[in-house]
PDB file of C-alpha atoms in Angstrom:
ATOM      1  CA  VAL O   1      -5.401  13.513  10.980  1.00 56.00           C
ATOM      2  CA  VAL O   2      -5.769  16.755  13.009  1.00 62.00           C
ATOM      3  CA  TYR O   3      -3.476  15.828  15.932  1.00 60.00           C
ATOM      4  CA  PRO O   4      -0.152  16.133  14.046  1.00 61.00           C
ATOM      5  CA  LEU O   5      -1.062  19.694  13.011  1.00 60.00           C
ATOM      6  CA  PHE O   6      -0.535  20.719  16.630  1.00 64.00           C
ATOM      7  CA  ALA O   7       2.550  18.543  17.115  1.00 63.00           C
ATOM      8  CA  GLY O   8       6.167  19.127  16.231  1.00 62.00           C
ATOM      9  CA  GLY O   9       7.861  18.556  12.892  1.00 70.00           C
ATOM     10  CA  TYR O  10       9.037  15.082  13.861  1.00 76.00           C
ATOM     11  CA  GLN O  11       5.485  13.960  14.661  1.00 79.00           C
ATOM     12  CA  LEU O  12       4.318  15.290  11.312  1.00 84.00           C
ATOM     13  CA  THR O  13       7.023  13.293   9.560  1.00 87.00           C
ATOM     14  CA  VAL O  14       6.188  10.077  11.412  1.00 87.00           C
ATOM     15  CA  ILE O  15       2.439  10.293  10.775  1.00 90.00           C
ATOM     16  CA  ARG O  16       2.946  11.421   7.178  1.00 92.00           C
ATOM     17  CA  ASP O  17       5.148   8.431   6.384  1.00 93.00           C
ATOM     18  CA  ALA O  18       2.712   6.151   8.223  1.00 94.00           C
ATOM     19  CA  LEU O  19      -0.111   7.483   6.045  1.00 96.00           C
ATOM     20  CA  ILE O  20       1.900   6.656   2.929  1.00 97.00           C
ATOM     21  CA  PHE O  21       2.405   3.118   4.203  1.00 97.00           C
ATOM     22  CA  GLY O  22      -1.317   3.103   5.005  1.00 96.00           C
ATOM     23  CA  LEU O  23      -2.049   3.896   1.359  1.00 98.00           C
ATOM     24  CA  PHE O  24       0.256   1.041   0.388  1.00 98.00           C
ATOM     25  CA  ALA O  25      -1.617  -1.288   2.763  1.00 97.00           C
ATOM     26  CA  ALA O  26      -4.974  -0.166   1.355  1.00 97.00           C
ATOM     27  CA  SER O  27      -3.755  -1.000  -2.153  1.00 98.00           C
ATOM     28  CA  LEU O  28      -3.005  -4.576  -1.094  1.00 98.00           C
ATOM     29  CA  ASP O  29      -6.294  -4.822   0.777  1.00 97.00           C
ATOM     30  CA  PHE O  30      -8.225  -3.706  -2.297  1.00 97.00           C
ATOM     31  CA  PHE O  31      -6.996  -6.819  -4.098  1.00 97.00           C
ATOM     32  CA  TRP O  32      -6.532  -9.325  -1.278  1.00 96.00           C
ATOM     33  CA  GLY O  33      -9.622  -8.292   0.661  1.00 93.00           C
ATOM     34  CA  ARG O  34     -11.959  -8.452  -2.325  1.00 92.00           C
ATOM     35  CA  THR O  35     -10.575 -11.448  -4.180  1.00 94.00           C
ATOM     36  CA  GLY O  36      -9.190 -13.571  -1.354  1.00 93.00           C
ATOM     37  CA  ILE O  37      -5.951 -13.958  -3.336  1.00 95.00           C
ATOM     38  CA  LEU O  38      -2.771 -12.960  -1.501  1.00 95.00           C
ATOM     39  CA  CYS O  39      -0.023 -11.124  -3.365  1.00 95.00           C
ATOM     40  CA  PHE O  40       3.165 -11.829  -1.412  1.00 95.00           C
ATOM     41  CA  GLY O  41       5.342  -9.585  -3.554  1.00 95.00           C
ATOM     42  CA  HIS O  42       3.324  -6.387  -3.363  1.00 97.00           C
ATOM     43  CA  ALA O  43       6.386  -4.389  -2.335  1.00 97.00           C
ATOM     44  CA  ALA O  44       7.704  -4.904  -5.875  1.00 97.00           C
ATOM     45  CA  PHE O  45       5.162  -2.365  -7.138  1.00 98.00           C
ATOM     46  CA  PHE O  46       6.010   0.001  -4.290  1.00 98.00           C
ATOM     47  CA  GLY O  47       9.683  -0.218  -5.266  1.00 97.00           C
ATOM     48  CA  ILE O  48       8.993   0.146  -8.985  1.00 97.00           C
ATOM     49  CA  GLY O  49       7.039   3.318  -8.324  1.00 97.00           C
ATOM     50  CA  GLY O  50       9.796   4.613  -6.082  1.00 97.00           C
ATOM     51  CA  TYR O  51      12.600   3.983  -8.567  1.00 97.00           C
ATOM     52  CA  ILE O  52      10.700   5.505 -11.491  1.00 96.00           C
ATOM     53  CA  MET O  53       9.937   8.591  -9.420  1.00 96.00           C
ATOM     54  CA  ALA O  54      13.581   8.871  -8.402  1.00 95.00           C
ATOM     55  CA  LEU O  55      14.960   8.463 -11.928  1.00 95.00           C
ATOM     56  CA  VAL O  56      12.567  11.036 -13.378  1.00 94.00           C
ATOM     57  CA  THR O  57      12.995  13.694 -10.697  1.00 93.00           C
ATOM     58  CA  LEU O  58      16.786  13.316 -10.555  1.00 92.00           C
ATOM     59  CA  ASN O  59      17.004  14.054 -14.289  1.00 89.00           C
ATOM     60  CA  ASP O  60      17.045  17.841 -14.600  1.00 80.00           C
ATOM     61  CA  ALA O  61      16.442  17.606 -18.348  1.00 76.00           C
ATOM     62  CA  ILE O  62      12.897  16.310 -17.800  1.00 81.00           C
ATOM     63  CA  PRO O  63      10.368  19.145 -17.354  1.00 77.00           C
ATOM     64  CA  PHE O  64       7.565  18.856 -14.799  1.00 78.00           C
ATOM     65  CA  GLY O  65       9.597  16.144 -13.102  1.00 82.00           C
ATOM     66  CA  SER O  66       7.340  15.664 -10.079  1.00 87.00           C
ATOM     67  CA  LEU O  67       4.105  15.292 -12.041  1.00 88.00           C
ATOM     68  CA  LEU O  68       5.687  13.113 -14.718  1.00 93.00           C
ATOM     69  CA  GLY O  69       7.404  11.073 -12.027  1.00 94.00           C
ATOM     70  CA  ILE O  70       4.128  10.341 -10.247  1.00 94.00           C
ATOM     71  CA  MET O  71       2.383   9.456 -13.499  1.00 95.00           C
ATOM     72  CA  GLY O  72       5.315   7.298 -14.551  1.00 96.00           C
ATOM     73  CA  ALA O  73       5.378   5.525 -11.189  1.00 97.00           C
ATOM     74  CA  VAL O  74       1.680   4.703 -11.405  1.00 98.00           C
ATOM     75  CA  ALA O  75       1.905   3.637 -15.054  1.00 98.00           C
ATOM     76  CA  GLY O  76       5.083   1.591 -14.550  1.00 98.00           C
ATOM     77  CA  ALA O  77       3.718  -0.392 -11.622  1.00 98.00           C
ATOM     78  CA  ALA O  78       0.439  -0.942 -13.466  1.00 98.00           C
ATOM     79  CA  PHE O  79       2.269  -2.107 -16.609  1.00 98.00           C
ATOM     80  CA  VAL O  80       4.324  -4.714 -14.746  1.00 97.00           C
ATOM     81  CA  ALA O  81       1.208  -5.931 -12.935  1.00 98.00           C
ATOM     82  CA  ALA O  82      -0.677  -6.171 -16.227  1.00 98.00           C
ATOM     83  CA  ILE O  83       1.987  -8.385 -17.798  1.00 97.00           C
ATOM     84  CA  ILE O  84       2.353 -10.680 -14.791  1.00 97.00           C
ATOM     85  CA  GLY O  85      -1.352 -10.719 -14.014  1.00 97.00           C
ATOM     86  CA  TYR O  86      -2.331 -11.597 -17.572  1.00 97.00           C
ATOM     87  CA  PHE O  87      -0.373 -14.838 -17.555  1.00 96.00           C
ATOM     88  CA  LEU O  88      -1.426 -15.719 -14.012  1.00 96.00           C
ATOM     89  CA  PHE O  89      -5.147 -15.010 -14.183  1.00 96.00           C
ATOM     90  CA  PHE O  90      -5.783 -16.178 -17.723  1.00 95.00           C
ATOM     91  CA  GLY O  91      -3.515 -19.144 -17.023  1.00 94.00           C
ATOM     92  CA  GLY O  92      -5.755 -20.192 -14.163  1.00 91.00           C
ATOM     93  CA  ILE O  93      -3.131 -19.609 -11.452  1.00 93.00           C
ATOM     94  CA  ARG O  94      -4.838 -19.031  -8.105  1.00 90.00           C
ATOM     95  CA  GLY O  95      -4.393 -19.622  -4.379  1.00 89.00           C
ATOM     96  CA  SER O  96      -1.012 -20.639  -3.011  1.00 92.00           C
ATOM     97  CA  TYR O  97       0.496 -20.892  -6.506  1.00 94.00           C
ATOM     98  CA  PHE O  98      -0.305 -17.225  -7.121  1.00 96.00           C
ATOM     99  CA  THR O  99       1.229 -16.335  -3.759  1.00 94.00           C
ATOM    100  CA  ILE O 100       4.439 -18.213  -4.580  1.00 95.00           C
ATOM    101  CA  VAL O 101       4.766 -16.613  -8.019  1.00 96.00           C
ATOM    102  CA  THR O 102       4.289 -13.107  -6.620  1.00 95.00           C
ATOM    103  CA  LEU O 103       6.798 -13.891  -3.882  1.00 95.00           C
ATOM    104  CA  ALA O 104       9.318 -14.778  -6.584  1.00 95.00           C
ATOM    105  CA  MET O 105       8.398 -11.572  -8.418  1.00 95.00           C
ATOM    106  CA  GLY O 106       9.306  -9.523  -5.364  1.00 94.00           C
ATOM    107  CA  VAL O 107      12.638 -11.290  -4.953  1.00 94.00           C
ATOM    108  CA  ILE O 108      13.447 -10.762  -8.640  1.00 95.00           C
ATOM    109  CA  CYS O 109      12.639  -7.044  -8.439  1.00 95.00           C
ATOM    110  CA  GLN O 110      14.851  -6.607  -5.398  1.00 95.00           C
ATOM    111  CA  GLN O 111      17.743  -8.469  -7.012  1.00 95.00           C
ATOM    112  CA  ALA O 112      17.306  -6.471 -10.218  1.00 95.00           C
ATOM    113  CA  ALA O 113      17.564  -3.256  -8.208  1.00 95.00           C
ATOM    114  CA  VAL O 114      20.802  -4.517  -6.662  1.00 95.00           C
ATOM    115  CA  SER O 115      22.346  -5.833  -9.888  1.00 94.00           C
ATOM    116  CA  TRP O 116      21.413  -2.972 -12.240  1.00 93.00           C
ATOM    117  CA  SER O 117      23.696  -0.620 -10.341  1.00 91.00           C
ATOM    118  CA  SER O 118      24.356   1.707 -13.281  1.00 91.00           C
ATOM    119  CA  VAL O 119      20.707   2.778 -13.152  1.00 92.00           C
ATOM    120  CA  THR O 120      19.486   1.976  -9.648  1.00 94.00           C
ATOM    121  CA  GLY O 121      22.640   2.693  -7.656  1.00 93.00           C
ATOM    122  CA  GLY O 122      22.942  -0.918  -6.497  1.00 93.00           C
ATOM    123  CA  ASP O 123      22.844  -1.667  -2.781  1.00 92.00           C
ATOM    124  CA  SER O 124      23.265   2.008  -1.930  1.00 91.00           C
ATOM    125  CA  GLY O 125      20.237   3.041  -3.953  1.00 92.00           C
ATOM    126  CA  LEU O 126      19.649   6.600  -5.109  1.00 94.00           C
ATOM    127  CA  ILE O 127      19.844   9.620  -2.822  1.00 93.00           C
ATOM    128  CA  GLY O 128      19.103  13.318  -3.115  1.00 92.00           C
ATOM    129  CA  ILE O 129      15.616  12.825  -4.532  1.00 93.00           C
ATOM    130  CA  PRO O 130      13.969  16.264  -4.512  1.00 91.00           C
ATOM    131  CA  PRO O 131      10.614  16.850  -2.813  1.00 90.00           C
ATOM    132  CA  ILE O 132       7.479  17.162  -4.912  1.00 87.00           C
ATOM    133  CA  GLU O 133       7.137  20.596  -6.476  1.00 82.00           C
ATOM    134  CA  PHE O 134       4.841  21.756  -9.271  1.00 75.00           C
ATOM    135  CA  ASP O 135       2.528  24.548 -10.438  1.00 74.00           C
ATOM    136  CA  LEU O 136      -1.192  23.830 -10.536  1.00 70.00           C
ATOM    137  CA  GLY O 137      -3.459  26.480 -12.031  1.00 71.00           C
ATOM    138  CA  GLY O 138      -1.250  29.334 -10.905  1.00 73.00           C
ATOM    139  CA  LEU O 139      -0.746  27.727  -7.495  1.00 75.00           C
ATOM    140  CA  HIS O 140       2.826  26.752  -6.674  1.00 77.00           C
ATOM    141  CA  VAL O 141       2.967  23.547  -4.646  1.00 76.00           C
ATOM    142  CA  ASP O 142       6.205  22.990  -2.714  1.00 80.00           C
ATOM    143  CA  LEU O 143       6.302  19.997  -0.387  1.00 84.00           C
ATOM    144  CA  SER O 144       9.763  20.577   1.039  1.00 83.00           C
ATOM    145  CA  GLN O 145       8.189  21.645   4.348  1.00 83.00           C
ATOM    146  CA  ASP O 146       6.657  19.205   6.831  1.00 83.00           C
ATOM    147  CA  LEU O 147       3.184  20.742   7.148  1.00 85.00           C
ATOM    148  CA  PRO O 148       2.412  21.161   3.410  1.00 86.00           C
ATOM    149  CA  SER O 149       3.708  17.653   2.698  1.00 90.00           C
ATOM    150  CA  TYR O 150       1.557  16.233   5.505  1.00 91.00           C
ATOM    151  CA  ILE O 151      -1.572  17.973   4.215  1.00 89.00           C
ATOM    152  CA  PHE O 152      -0.842  16.856   0.642  1.00 92.00           C
ATOM    153  CA  VAL O 153      -0.279  13.221   1.632  1.00 94.00           C
ATOM    154  CA  SER O 154      -3.377  13.219   3.856  1.00 94.00           C
ATOM    155  CA  ALA O 155      -5.505  14.509   0.972  1.00 94.00           C
ATOM    156  CA  ILE O 156      -4.110  11.943  -1.480  1.00 96.00           C
ATOM    157  CA  VAL O 157      -4.648   9.062   0.952  1.00 96.00           C
ATOM    158  CA  ALA O 158      -8.180  10.185   1.838  1.00 96.00           C
ATOM    159  CA  MET O 159      -9.279  10.610  -1.781  1.00 97.00           C
ATOM    160  CA  THR O 160      -7.699   7.349  -2.927  1.00 97.00           C
ATOM    161  CA  VAL O 161      -9.127   5.249  -0.095  1.00 97.00           C
ATOM    162  CA  LEU O 162     -12.552   6.834  -0.648  1.00 97.00           C
ATOM    163  CA  ALA O 163     -12.382   5.994  -4.360  1.00 97.00           C
ATOM    164  CA  LEU O 164     -11.416   2.391  -3.586  1.00 97.00           C
ATOM    165  CA  TRP O 165     -14.237   2.158  -1.045  1.00 96.00           C
ATOM    166  CA  LEU O 166     -16.784   3.391  -3.594  1.00 97.00           C
ATOM    167  CA  ILE O 167     -15.527   0.857  -6.135  1.00 96.00           C
ATOM    168  CA  SER O 168     -15.686  -1.923  -3.551  1.00 94.00           C
ATOM    169  CA  ARG O 169     -19.214  -0.972  -2.525  1.00 93.00           C
ATOM    170  CA  GLY O 170     -20.408  -0.811  -6.116  1.00 93.00           C
ATOM    171  CA  ARG O 171     -21.177  -3.448  -8.714  1.00 94.00           C
ATOM    172  CA  TRP O 172     -17.486  -4.138  -9.315  1.00 95.00           C
ATOM    173  CA  GLY O 173     -16.950  -5.122  -5.705  1.00 94.00           C
ATOM    174  CA  THR O 174     -20.108  -7.237  -5.687  1.00 94.00           C
ATOM    175  CA  VAL O 175     -18.905  -9.215  -8.694  1.00 95.00           C
ATOM    176  CA  LEU O 176     -15.465  -9.675  -7.105  1.00 95.00           C
ATOM    177  CA  THR O 177     -17.144 -11.096  -4.008  1.00 93.00           C
ATOM    178  CA  ALA O 178     -19.092 -13.497  -6.215  1.00 94.00           C
ATOM    179  CA  ILE O 179     -15.865 -14.553  -7.941  1.00 94.00           C
ATOM    180  CA  GLN O 180     -14.209 -15.111  -4.583  1.00 93.00           C
ATOM    181  CA  ASP O 181     -17.114 -17.259  -3.385  1.00 92.00           C
ATOM    182  CA  ASN O 182     -17.367 -19.351  -6.557  1.00 92.00           C
ATOM    183  CA  GLU O 183     -15.453 -18.377  -9.684  1.00 92.00           C
ATOM    184  CA  ILE O 184     -17.058 -21.080 -11.825  1.00 91.00           C
ATOM    185  CA  ARG O 185     -20.564 -19.944 -10.908  1.00 93.00           C
ATOM    186  CA  ALA O 186     -19.636 -16.302 -11.527  1.00 92.00           C
ATOM    187  CA  ALA O 187     -18.319 -17.227 -14.976  1.00 91.00           C
ATOM    188  CA  ALA O 188     -21.539 -19.128 -15.690  1.00 92.00           C
ATOM    189  CA  LEU O 189     -23.465 -15.930 -14.928  1.00 90.00           C
ATOM    190  CA  GLY O 190     -21.521 -14.141 -17.658  1.00 91.00           C
ATOM    191  CA  HIS O 191     -18.751 -12.480 -15.677  1.00 92.00           C
ATOM    192  CA  ASN O 192     -15.236 -12.548 -17.137  1.00 95.00           C
ATOM    193  CA  ALA O 193     -13.487 -13.547 -13.918  1.00 95.00           C
ATOM    194  CA  PRO O 194      -9.861 -13.446 -15.190  1.00 96.00           C
ATOM    195  CA  LEU O 195     -10.354  -9.982 -16.685  1.00 96.00           C
ATOM    196  CA  ARG O 196     -11.944  -8.574 -13.534  1.00 96.00           C
ATOM    197  CA  LEU O 197      -9.197 -10.043 -11.379  1.00 97.00           C
ATOM    198  CA  LEU O 198      -6.572  -8.624 -13.730  1.00 98.00           C
ATOM    199  CA  VAL O 199      -8.047  -5.114 -13.683  1.00 98.00           C
ATOM    200  CA  THR O 200      -8.308  -5.201  -9.885  1.00 98.00           C
ATOM    201  CA  PHE O 201      -4.710  -6.400  -9.607  1.00 98.00           C
ATOM    202  CA  VAL O 202      -3.474  -3.665 -11.957  1.00 98.00           C
ATOM    203  CA  LEU O 203      -5.340  -0.948 -10.042  1.00 98.00           C
ATOM    204  CA  SER O 204      -3.956  -2.291  -6.776  1.00 98.00           C
ATOM    205  CA  ALA O 205      -0.412  -2.206  -8.172  1.00 98.00           C
ATOM    206  CA  ALA O 206      -0.891   1.304  -9.569  1.00 98.00           C
ATOM    207  CA  ILE O 207      -1.823   2.633  -6.132  1.00 98.00           C
ATOM    208  CA  ALA O 208       1.149   0.822  -4.601  1.00 98.00           C
ATOM    209  CA  GLY O 209       3.328   2.573  -7.195  1.00 98.00           C
ATOM    210  CA  LEU O 210       1.788   5.902  -6.196  1.00 98.00           C
ATOM    211  CA  ALA O 211       2.601   5.188  -2.553  1.00 98.00           C
ATOM    212  CA  GLY O 212       6.180   4.324  -3.499  1.00 97.00           C
ATOM    213  CA  ALA O 213       6.558   7.562  -5.452  1.00 97.00           C
ATOM    214  CA  LEU O 214       5.265   9.622  -2.539  1.00 96.00           C
ATOM    215  CA  TYR O 215       7.518   7.852  -0.062  1.00 97.00           C
ATOM    216  CA  VAL O 216      10.819   8.321  -1.897  1.00 96.00           C
ATOM    217  CA  CYS O 217      10.140  12.027  -2.402  1.00 93.00           C
ATOM    218  CA  MET O 218       9.465  12.465   1.298  1.00 93.00           C
ATOM    219  CA  ALA O 219      12.412  10.297   2.370  1.00 92.00           C
ATOM    220  CA  GLY O 220      14.796  11.663  -0.270  1.00 92.00           C
ATOM    221  CA  LEU O 221      16.139   8.219  -1.154  1.00 94.00           C
ATOM    222  CA  VAL O 222      15.207   4.865  -2.648  1.00 96.00           C
ATOM    223  CA  ALA O 223      16.885   1.491  -2.032  1.00 95.00           C
ATOM    224  CA  PRO O 224      16.359  -2.162  -3.051  1.00 95.00           C
ATOM    225  CA  ASP O 225      14.785  -2.947   0.334  1.00 93.00           C
ATOM    226  CA  LEU O 226      11.681  -1.008  -0.719  1.00 94.00           C
ATOM    227  CA  SER O 227      10.799  -3.821  -3.110  1.00 93.00           C
ATOM    228  CA  GLY O 228      11.969  -6.677  -0.908  1.00 91.00           C
ATOM    229  CA  LEU O 229      10.448  -9.516   1.051  1.00 92.00           C
ATOM    230  CA  LEU O 230      10.550  -7.697   4.398  1.00 90.00           C
ATOM    231  CA  LEU O 231       8.294  -4.854   3.265  1.00 94.00           C
ATOM    232  CA  SER O 232       5.986  -7.327   1.495  1.00 95.00           C
ATOM    233  CA  THR O 233       5.639  -9.200   4.777  1.00 92.00           C
ATOM    234  CA  GLU O 234       5.115  -6.026   6.788  1.00 92.00           C
ATOM    235  CA  VAL O 235       2.285  -4.803   4.591  1.00 95.00           C
ATOM    236  CA  ILE O 236       0.498  -8.132   5.040  1.00 94.00           C
ATOM    237  CA  VAL O 237       0.780  -7.656   8.809  1.00 92.00           C
ATOM    238  CA  TRP O 238      -0.603  -4.110   8.535  1.00 94.00           C
ATOM    239  CA  VAL O 239      -3.614  -5.360   6.590  1.00 95.00           C
ATOM    240  CA  ALA O 240      -4.223  -8.256   8.976  1.00 92.00           C
ATOM    241  CA  VAL O 241      -3.902  -6.050  12.059  1.00 91.00           C
ATOM    242  CA  GLY O 242      -6.168  -3.350  10.653  1.00 91.00           C
ATOM    243  CA  GLY O 243      -8.792  -5.653   9.201  1.00 90.00           C
ATOM    244  CA  ARG O 244      -8.720  -7.283   5.779  1.00 92.00           C
ATOM    245  CA  GLY O 245     -11.452  -6.201   3.411  1.00 90.00           C
ATOM    246  CA  THR O 246     -12.167  -2.892   5.156  1.00 92.00           C
ATOM    247  CA  LEU O 247      -9.726  -0.543   3.346  1.00 93.00           C
ATOM    248  CA  LEU O 248      -9.735   1.897   6.267  1.00 93.00           C
ATOM    249  CA  GLY O 249      -8.545  -0.800   8.668  1.00 92.00           C
ATOM    250  CA  PRO O 250      -5.209  -1.380   6.890  1.00 94.00           C
ATOM    251  CA  VAL O 251      -4.538   2.368   6.950  1.00 95.00           C
ATOM    252  CA  LEU O 252      -5.142   2.414  10.701  1.00 93.00           C
ATOM    253  CA  GLY O 253      -3.111  -0.780  11.076  1.00 92.00           C
ATOM    254  CA  ALA O 254      -0.133   0.760   9.289  1.00 93.00           C
ATOM    255  CA  ILE O 255      -0.335   3.923  11.398  1.00 92.00           C
ATOM    256  CA  PHE O 256      -0.648   1.902  14.607  1.00 90.00           C
ATOM    257  CA  ILE O 257       2.282  -0.388  13.779  1.00 91.00           C
ATOM    258  CA  GLN O 258       4.528   2.434  12.560  1.00 89.00           C
ATOM    259  CA  ARG O 259       3.768   4.584  15.591  1.00 87.00           C
ATOM    260  CA  ALA O 260       4.377   1.681  17.965  1.00 86.00           C
ATOM    261  CA  GLN O 261       7.639   0.838  16.205  1.00 86.00           C
ATOM    262  CA  GLN O 262       8.898   4.410  16.556  1.00 84.00           C
ATOM    263  CA  THR O 263       8.018   4.502  20.253  1.00 83.00           C
ATOM    264  CA  ILE O 264       9.360   1.086  21.241  1.00 86.00           C
ATOM    265  CA  SER O 265      12.507   1.291  19.102  1.00 80.00           C
ATOM    266  CA  SER O 266      13.478   4.515  20.851  1.00 79.00           C
ATOM    267  CA  PHE O 267      13.794   2.506  24.089  1.00 81.00           C
ATOM    268  CA  ASN O 268      14.926  -0.913  22.875  1.00 80.00           C
ATOM    269  CA  PRO O 269      15.225  -1.506  19.095  1.00 78.00           C
ATOM    270  CA  SER O 270      15.865  -5.251  19.477  1.00 82.00           C
ATOM    271  CA  LEU O 271      12.567  -5.680  21.328  1.00 83.00           C
ATOM    272  CA  TRP O 272      10.364  -4.530  18.462  1.00 82.00           C
ATOM    273  CA  PRO O 273      10.399  -7.685  16.237  1.00 80.00           C
ATOM    274  CA  LEU O 274       9.377  -9.838  19.211  1.00 85.00           C
ATOM    275  CA  LEU O 275       6.540  -7.507  20.177  1.00 85.00           C
ATOM    276  CA  LEU O 276       5.356  -7.273  16.572  1.00 82.00           C
ATOM    277  CA  GLY O 277       5.135 -11.060  16.387  1.00 83.00           C
ATOM    278  CA  CYS O 278       3.177 -11.159  19.647  1.00 85.00           C
ATOM    279  CA  VAL O 279       0.781  -8.459  18.439  1.00 81.00           C
ATOM    280  CA  PHE O 280       0.200 -10.332  15.190  1.00 81.00           C
ATOM    281  CA  VAL O 281      -0.548 -13.610  17.001  1.00 84.00           C
ATOM    282  CA  ILE O 282      -2.919 -11.871  19.423  1.00 84.00           C
ATOM    283  CA  ILE O 283      -4.753 -10.147  16.584  1.00 82.00           C
ATOM    284  CA  VAL O 284      -5.135 -13.407  14.649  1.00 79.00           C
ATOM    285  CA  PHE O 285      -6.640 -15.268  17.603  1.00 84.00           C
ATOM    286  CA  VAL O 286      -8.498 -12.508  19.479  1.00 81.00           C
ATOM    287  CA  LEU O 287      -9.435 -10.115  16.664  1.00 80.00           C
ATOM    288  CA  PRO O 288      -9.296 -12.110  13.413  1.00 80.00           C
ATOM    289  CA  ASP O 289     -11.138  -9.282  11.640  1.00 81.00           C
ATOM    290  CA  GLY O 290      -8.584  -6.702  12.787  1.00 83.00           C
ATOM    291  CA  ILE O 291      -8.683  -3.757  15.145  1.00 82.00           C
ATOM    292  CA  LEU O 292     -11.420  -2.075  13.123  1.00 80.00           C
ATOM    293  CA  SER O 293     -13.782  -4.854  14.238  1.00 77.00           C
ATOM    294  CA  ILE O 294     -13.585  -3.481  17.797  1.00 79.00           C
ATOM    295  CA  TYR O 295     -15.938  -0.690  16.750  1.00 73.00           C
ATOM    296  CA  ALA O 296     -18.455  -3.152  15.305  1.00 72.00           C
ATOM    297  CA  ARG O 297     -18.289  -5.309  18.441  1.00 74.00           C
ATOM    298  CA  LEU O 298     -18.830  -2.333  20.731  1.00 74.00           C
ATOM    299  CA  LYS O 299     -21.690  -1.158  18.539  1.00 70.00           C
ATOM    300  CA  ASP O 300     -23.379  -4.578  18.711  1.00 68.00           C
ATOM    301  CA  LEU O 301     -22.779  -4.712  22.465  1.00 71.00           C
ATOM    302  CA  PHE O 302     -24.327  -1.286  22.919  1.00 70.00           C
ATOM    303  CA  LYS O 303     -27.359  -2.236  20.835  1.00 68.00           C
ATOM    304  CA  GLY O 304     -27.730  -5.459  22.808  1.00 61.00           C
ATOM    305  CA  GLY O 305     -27.634  -3.519  26.068  1.00 57.00           C
ATOM    306  CA  ARG O 306     -30.310  -1.123  24.880  1.00 58.00           C
ATOM    307  CA  ARG O 307     -32.587  -4.001  23.844  1.00 58.00           C
ATOM    308  CA  ALA O 308     -32.143  -5.616  27.267  1.00 54.00           C
ATOM    309  CA  GLN O 309     -33.329  -2.405  28.883  1.00 56.00           C
TER     310      GLN O 309
END
């Protein structure tokens, strides 16, 4: 977090965008890591948040565009997740069937963004999205510069991940773990499993929408690819590489992958997909709990060495 403050503007931009993707990865991990149910169309919520933010901020007639855009992005993604999640969870859809349905959801959202060109700009998307700017208690916040935008994004990511961690460590997370282990037994103990899964899914989608809103304001554009299958696949890789169920791990995984992609692509862009596949395979077989598990392994090794002495 501190290193980019002493780096150039380009480094700030790279790490800032990686942090936004890290927030997106943490949103998926909050649901997937705690429930064991994989959402393969999570980028749909990222794209929904991005498009809502773009449409609101590009309309000069709407006052407080940045704040309303962020709130609209969060609410819009949550609303779509609530509708889809209600039918899936209360309909008893779980496992691979849930994954397939959410995959279709992502494809539909991407195609809708392409087809509804009068609103979304079609394949070209929407450009010229202004940076976040608002007044807060007499303080004027302008994120058009690299350093303020980096600090703002870092604060948002830190607070959001901390909030998710506290929820996961509390009673809510304990009940979700019980549902993941045995949903029938959890229901017998009086827990409304479908409702808890739905609320968790909606919160996960809302944070993905927030990440999408932040990203399009920093990038200045939004396109159908932001809700497509490729980004949905990438975020799964980030979570797996970082460590599913850890929340912090996916953030680190996203930063690691994004930083590696920037470095390797500058030398040989065509080499990156191959290396990414190799990294994913190595992580799955050597570090199935992600790179964050390295710390736990070293800690156990150190404790074991001290006991031997």
